[in-house]
Amino acid sequence: MFGKWLAILALILSFSFLTLGSTEALAAAHSGGGHGKPGPASTGGLRLIVLNSTDGVAHWGQQVTFTVSTTATTEPHVSLRCSQNGVLVYASQTGYFAGYLWPWTQVMTLSSVAWTGGSADCVATLYYFSGADVVSVSTLTFSAYP
C-alpha cells in the first residue's frame, strides 16, 4: 500500500514540475512502457464544471473542476492538458475519490508560467492505474478562451 502511494506521489510531483513549463519531459513521460492503454468501453464519464465564469465557458485564468463517474475503478484520476498552437502550456492531474490525499488539486486554474494569456485547446482524460499501467477511460475536449 505504501509503495502505491509513493508511486502516486512521484507521479504528481513529476507532473507538477511539468506544469511549470517542461514540455520535453512531458513528452518523454508519456512514451512507451505500456502507458496510455485504452480502457473498457462505456465505463465512465467526465463533465467540465467551470467555477468562476460569467458566461458559462472556460477562460484563461479561471478555475475548473470535473464531475467524474466510472464503474472501471474506485480510484479515478483526471489529467488536464492544454495547448496553444500545438505547444503544451498547461498540464495537471488529480484524483477524484474520497481518500485522495490532495483534494485541493481538484480545482485547476487555467494558467501557468508557459500560459500567460490567450486561448488554448484542452483535453481532459479520465484514467486509472492498473498495476504499472495507466488505463484511459474517456476524454473530454474543450476550448479555454482568452
PDB file of C-alpha atoms in Angstrom:
ATOM      1  CA  MET A   1       0.000   0.000   0.000  1.00  0.00           C
ATOM      2  CA  PHE A   2       2.820   2.409   0.910  1.00  0.00           C
ATOM      3  CA  GLY A   3       4.540   1.687  -2.406  1.00  0.00           C
ATOM      4  CA  LYS A   4       1.375   2.575  -4.322  1.00  0.00           C
ATOM      5  CA  TRP A   5       1.078   5.947  -2.561  1.00  0.00           C
ATOM      6  CA  LEU A   6       4.768   6.619  -3.087  1.00  0.00           C
ATOM      7  CA  ALA A   7       4.364   5.934  -6.806  1.00  0.00           C
ATOM      8  CA  ILE A   8       1.323   8.232  -6.983  1.00  0.00           C
ATOM      9  CA  LEU A   9       3.216  10.962  -5.111  1.00  0.00           C
ATOM     10  CA  ALA A  10       6.158  10.623  -7.508  1.00  0.00           C
ATOM     11  CA  LEU A  11       3.777  10.900 -10.464  1.00  0.00           C
ATOM     12  CA  ILE A  12       2.121  14.006  -9.035  1.00  0.00           C
ATOM     13  CA  LEU A  13       5.427  15.695  -8.289  1.00  0.00           C
ATOM     14  CA  SER A  14       6.686  14.853 -11.771  1.00  0.00           C
ATOM     15  CA  PHE A  15       3.630  16.367 -13.402  1.00  0.00           C
ATOM     16  CA  SER A  16       3.783  19.391 -11.115  1.00  0.00           C
ATOM     17  CA  PHE A  17       7.276  20.039 -12.438  1.00  0.00           C
ATOM     18  CA  LEU A  18       5.972  19.638 -15.965  1.00  0.00           C
ATOM     19  CA  THR A  19       3.201  22.151 -15.353  1.00  0.00           C
ATOM     20  CA  LEU A  20       5.910  24.745 -14.829  1.00  0.00           C
ATOM     21  CA  GLY A  21       6.866  24.556 -18.480  1.00  0.00           C
ATOM     22  CA  SER A  22       8.900  21.447 -19.294  1.00  0.00           C
ATOM     23  CA  THR A  23       7.097  20.119 -22.369  1.00  0.00           C
ATOM     24  CA  GLU A  24      10.026  17.936 -23.430  1.00  0.00           C
ATOM     25  CA  ALA A  25       9.880  15.981 -20.175  1.00  0.00           C
ATOM     26  CA  LEU A  26       6.133  15.553 -20.524  1.00  0.00           C
ATOM     27  CA  ALA A  27       6.505  14.012 -23.959  1.00  0.00           C
ATOM     28  CA  ALA A  28       9.130  11.599 -22.629  1.00  0.00           C
ATOM     29  CA  ALA A  29       6.996  10.636 -19.638  1.00  0.00           C
ATOM     30  CA  HIS A  30       4.132   9.568 -21.886  1.00  0.00           C
ATOM     31  CA  SER A  31       6.082   7.350 -24.279  1.00  0.00           C
ATOM     32  CA  GLY A  32       6.376   3.585 -24.104  1.00  0.00           C
ATOM     33  CA  GLY A  33       6.069   1.340 -21.085  1.00  0.00           C
ATOM     34  CA  GLY A  34       2.504   0.247 -21.745  1.00  0.00           C
ATOM     35  CA  HIS A  35       1.116   3.555 -20.542  1.00  0.00           C
ATOM     36  CA  GLY A  36      -1.987   5.108 -22.023  1.00  0.00           C
ATOM     37  CA  LYS A  37      -3.824   1.856 -22.762  1.00  0.00           C
ATOM     38  CA  PRO A  38      -7.465   2.355 -23.706  1.00  0.00           C
ATOM     39  CA  GLY A  39      -9.943   1.249 -21.091  1.00  0.00           C
ATOM     40  CA  PRO A  40     -13.130  -0.731 -21.400  1.00  0.00           C
ATOM     41  CA  ALA A  41     -15.877   0.913 -23.458  1.00  0.00           C
ATOM     42  CA  SER A  42     -18.725   2.738 -21.676  1.00  0.00           C
ATOM     43  CA  THR A  43     -17.216   2.589 -18.209  1.00  0.00           C
ATOM     44  CA  GLY A  44     -17.112   6.264 -17.304  1.00  0.00           C
ATOM     45  CA  GLY A  45     -17.972   9.853 -17.898  1.00  0.00           C
ATOM     46  CA  LEU A  46     -16.294  13.200 -17.448  1.00  0.00           C
ATOM     47  CA  ARG A  47     -18.052  16.570 -17.235  1.00  0.00           C
ATOM     48  CA  LEU A  48     -16.395  20.009 -17.116  1.00  0.00           C
ATOM     49  CA  ILE A  49     -17.501  22.339 -14.320  1.00  0.00           C
ATOM     50  CA  VAL A  50     -16.462  25.994 -14.822  1.00  0.00           C
ATOM     51  CA  LEU A  51     -16.274  27.565 -11.368  1.00  0.00           C
ATOM     52  CA  ASN A  52     -15.928  31.317 -11.789  1.00  0.00           C
ATOM     53  CA  SER A  53     -17.064  32.139 -15.302  1.00  0.00           C
ATOM     54  CA  THR A  54     -19.601  34.867 -16.014  1.00  0.00           C
ATOM     55  CA  ASP A  55     -20.594  33.372 -19.391  1.00  0.00           C
ATOM     56  CA  GLY A  56     -20.529  29.631 -18.639  1.00  0.00           C
ATOM     57  CA  VAL A  57     -17.381  28.797 -20.636  1.00  0.00           C
ATOM     58  CA  ALA A  58     -13.777  28.337 -19.557  1.00  0.00           C
ATOM     59  CA  HIS A  59     -11.357  31.263 -19.886  1.00  0.00           C
ATOM     60  CA  TRP A  60      -7.652  31.700 -19.238  1.00  0.00           C
ATOM     61  CA  GLY A  61      -7.020  32.405 -15.544  1.00  0.00           C
ATOM     62  CA  GLN A  62     -10.301  30.903 -14.391  1.00  0.00           C
ATOM     63  CA  GLN A  63     -10.827  27.742 -12.379  1.00  0.00           C
ATOM     64  CA  VAL A  64     -12.321  24.443 -13.482  1.00  0.00           C
ATOM     65  CA  THR A  65     -13.035  21.066 -11.946  1.00  0.00           C
ATOM     66  CA  PHE A  66     -14.718  17.907 -13.199  1.00  0.00           C
ATOM     67  CA  THR A  67     -17.580  15.634 -12.321  1.00  0.00           C
ATOM     68  CA  VAL A  68     -16.344  12.074 -12.671  1.00  0.00           C
ATOM     69  CA  SER A  69     -18.319   8.852 -12.916  1.00  0.00           C
ATOM     70  CA  THR A  70     -16.908   5.421 -13.674  1.00  0.00           C
ATOM     71  CA  THR A  71     -17.512   1.772 -12.969  1.00  0.00           C
ATOM     72  CA  ALA A  72     -13.969   0.843 -14.029  1.00  0.00           C
ATOM     73  CA  THR A  73     -12.271   1.765 -10.738  1.00  0.00           C
ATOM     74  CA  THR A  74     -12.833   3.139  -7.262  1.00  0.00           C
ATOM     75  CA  GLU A  75      -9.838   5.495  -7.657  1.00  0.00           C
ATOM     76  CA  PRO A  76     -10.359   7.579 -10.817  1.00  0.00           C
ATOM     77  CA  HIS A  77      -7.956  10.337 -11.833  1.00  0.00           C
ATOM     78  CA  VAL A  78      -8.193  13.192 -14.318  1.00  0.00           C
ATOM     79  CA  SER A  79      -5.346  14.596 -16.390  1.00  0.00           C
ATOM     80  CA  LEU A  80      -5.822  18.015 -17.982  1.00  0.00           C
ATOM     81  CA  ARG A  81      -3.539  19.204 -20.787  1.00  0.00           C
ATOM     82  CA  CYS A  82      -3.927  22.498 -22.650  1.00  0.00           C
ATOM     83  CA  SER A  83      -2.037  23.594 -25.770  1.00  0.00           C
ATOM     84  CA  GLN A  84      -1.637  26.783 -27.758  1.00  0.00           C
ATOM     85  CA  ASN A  85      -0.836  26.233 -31.436  1.00  0.00           C
ATOM     86  CA  GLY A  86       0.236  22.663 -30.663  1.00  0.00           C
ATOM     87  CA  VAL A  87       2.574  23.632 -27.796  1.00  0.00           C
ATOM     88  CA  LEU A  88       1.721  22.258 -24.359  1.00  0.00           C
ATOM     89  CA  VAL A  89       1.237  25.174 -21.959  1.00  0.00           C
ATOM     90  CA  TYR A  90      -0.602  23.533 -19.061  1.00  0.00           C
ATOM     91  CA  ALA A  91      -0.658  20.051 -17.546  1.00  0.00           C
ATOM     92  CA  SER A  92      -2.210  18.916 -14.297  1.00  0.00           C
ATOM     93  CA  GLN A  93      -3.679  15.757 -12.822  1.00  0.00           C
ATOM     94  CA  THR A  94      -5.553  14.817  -9.708  1.00  0.00           C
ATOM     95  CA  GLY A  95      -7.531  12.048  -8.080  1.00  0.00           C
ATOM     96  CA  TYR A  96     -11.311  12.157  -7.806  1.00  0.00           C
ATOM     97  CA  PHE A  97     -12.029   9.758  -4.961  1.00  0.00           C
ATOM     98  CA  ALA A  98     -12.738  10.094  -1.247  1.00  0.00           C
ATOM     99  CA  GLY A  99      -9.311   9.042   0.055  1.00  0.00           C
ATOM    100  CA  TYR A 100      -7.268  11.202  -2.325  1.00  0.00           C
ATOM    101  CA  LEU A 101      -4.545  12.927  -0.312  1.00  0.00           C
ATOM    102  CA  TRP A 102      -4.574  16.263  -2.195  1.00  0.00           C
ATOM    103  CA  PRO A 103      -8.255  17.117  -2.773  1.00  0.00           C
ATOM    104  CA  TRP A 104      -7.492  20.834  -3.269  1.00  0.00           C
ATOM    105  CA  THR A 105      -5.821  19.923  -6.571  1.00  0.00           C
ATOM    106  CA  GLN A 106      -9.267  19.032  -7.937  1.00  0.00           C
ATOM    107  CA  VAL A 107      -9.716  22.745  -8.651  1.00  0.00           C
ATOM    108  CA  MET A 108      -7.447  23.679 -11.566  1.00  0.00           C
ATOM    109  CA  THR A 109      -6.548  27.246 -12.525  1.00  0.00           C
ATOM    110  CA  LEU A 110      -6.172  27.655 -16.288  1.00  0.00           C
ATOM    111  CA  SER A 111      -2.807  29.419 -16.365  1.00  0.00           C
ATOM    112  CA  SER A 112       0.869  28.576 -15.941  1.00  0.00           C
ATOM    113  CA  VAL A 113       4.323  30.010 -16.412  1.00  0.00           C
ATOM    114  CA  ALA A 114       4.089  28.901 -20.060  1.00  0.00           C
ATOM    115  CA  TRP A 115       0.454  30.049 -20.459  1.00  0.00           C
ATOM    116  CA  THR A 116       0.335  33.756 -19.699  1.00  0.00           C
ATOM    117  CA  GLY A 117      -2.803  34.562 -21.686  1.00  0.00           C
ATOM    118  CA  GLY A 118      -4.830  33.798 -24.763  1.00  0.00           C
ATOM    119  CA  SER A 119      -6.946  30.837 -25.731  1.00  0.00           C
ATOM    120  CA  ALA A 120      -5.947  27.167 -25.594  1.00  0.00           C
ATOM    121  CA  ASP A 121      -7.279  23.791 -26.679  1.00  0.00           C
ATOM    122  CA  CYS A 122      -7.685  21.489 -23.689  1.00  0.00           C
ATOM    123  CA  VAL A 123      -8.079  17.733 -23.290  1.00  0.00           C
ATOM    124  CA  ALA A 124      -9.161  16.119 -20.026  1.00  0.00           C
ATOM    125  CA  THR A 125      -8.594  12.382 -19.674  1.00  0.00           C
ATOM    126  CA  LEU A 126     -10.296  10.176 -17.110  1.00  0.00           C
ATOM    127  CA  TYR A 127      -7.916   7.354 -16.190  1.00  0.00           C
ATOM    128  CA  TYR A 128      -6.887   4.907 -13.503  1.00  0.00           C
ATOM    129  CA  PHE A 129      -3.864   2.864 -12.501  1.00  0.00           C
ATOM    130  CA  SER A 130      -3.825  -0.883 -13.088  1.00  0.00           C
ATOM    131  CA  GLY A 131      -0.530  -2.130 -11.719  1.00  0.00           C
ATOM    132  CA  ALA A 132       2.156  -0.266 -13.688  1.00  0.00           C
ATOM    133  CA  ASP A 133      -0.272   0.655 -16.485  1.00  0.00           C
ATOM    134  CA  VAL A 134      -2.313   3.821 -16.857  1.00  0.00           C
ATOM    135  CA  VAL A 135      -5.703   2.922 -18.322  1.00  0.00           C
ATOM    136  CA  SER A 136      -7.665   5.666 -20.129  1.00  0.00           C
ATOM    137  CA  VAL A 137     -11.428   5.533 -19.628  1.00  0.00           C
ATOM    138  CA  SER A 138     -12.683   8.608 -21.501  1.00  0.00           C
ATOM    139  CA  THR A 139     -11.641  12.018 -22.767  1.00  0.00           C
ATOM    140  CA  LEU A 140     -13.273  15.430 -22.956  1.00  0.00           C
ATOM    141  CA  THR A 141     -12.068  18.284 -25.151  1.00  0.00           C
ATOM    142  CA  PHE A 142     -12.889  21.946 -24.616  1.00  0.00           C
ATOM    143  CA  SER A 143     -11.576  25.375 -25.503  1.00  0.00           C
ATOM    144  CA  ALA A 144     -10.351  27.847 -22.924  1.00  0.00           C
ATOM    145  CA  TYR A 145     -10.950  31.349 -24.218  1.00  0.00           C
ATOM    146  CA  PRO A 146      -8.868  34.472 -23.545  1.00  0.00           C
TER     147      PRO A 146
END
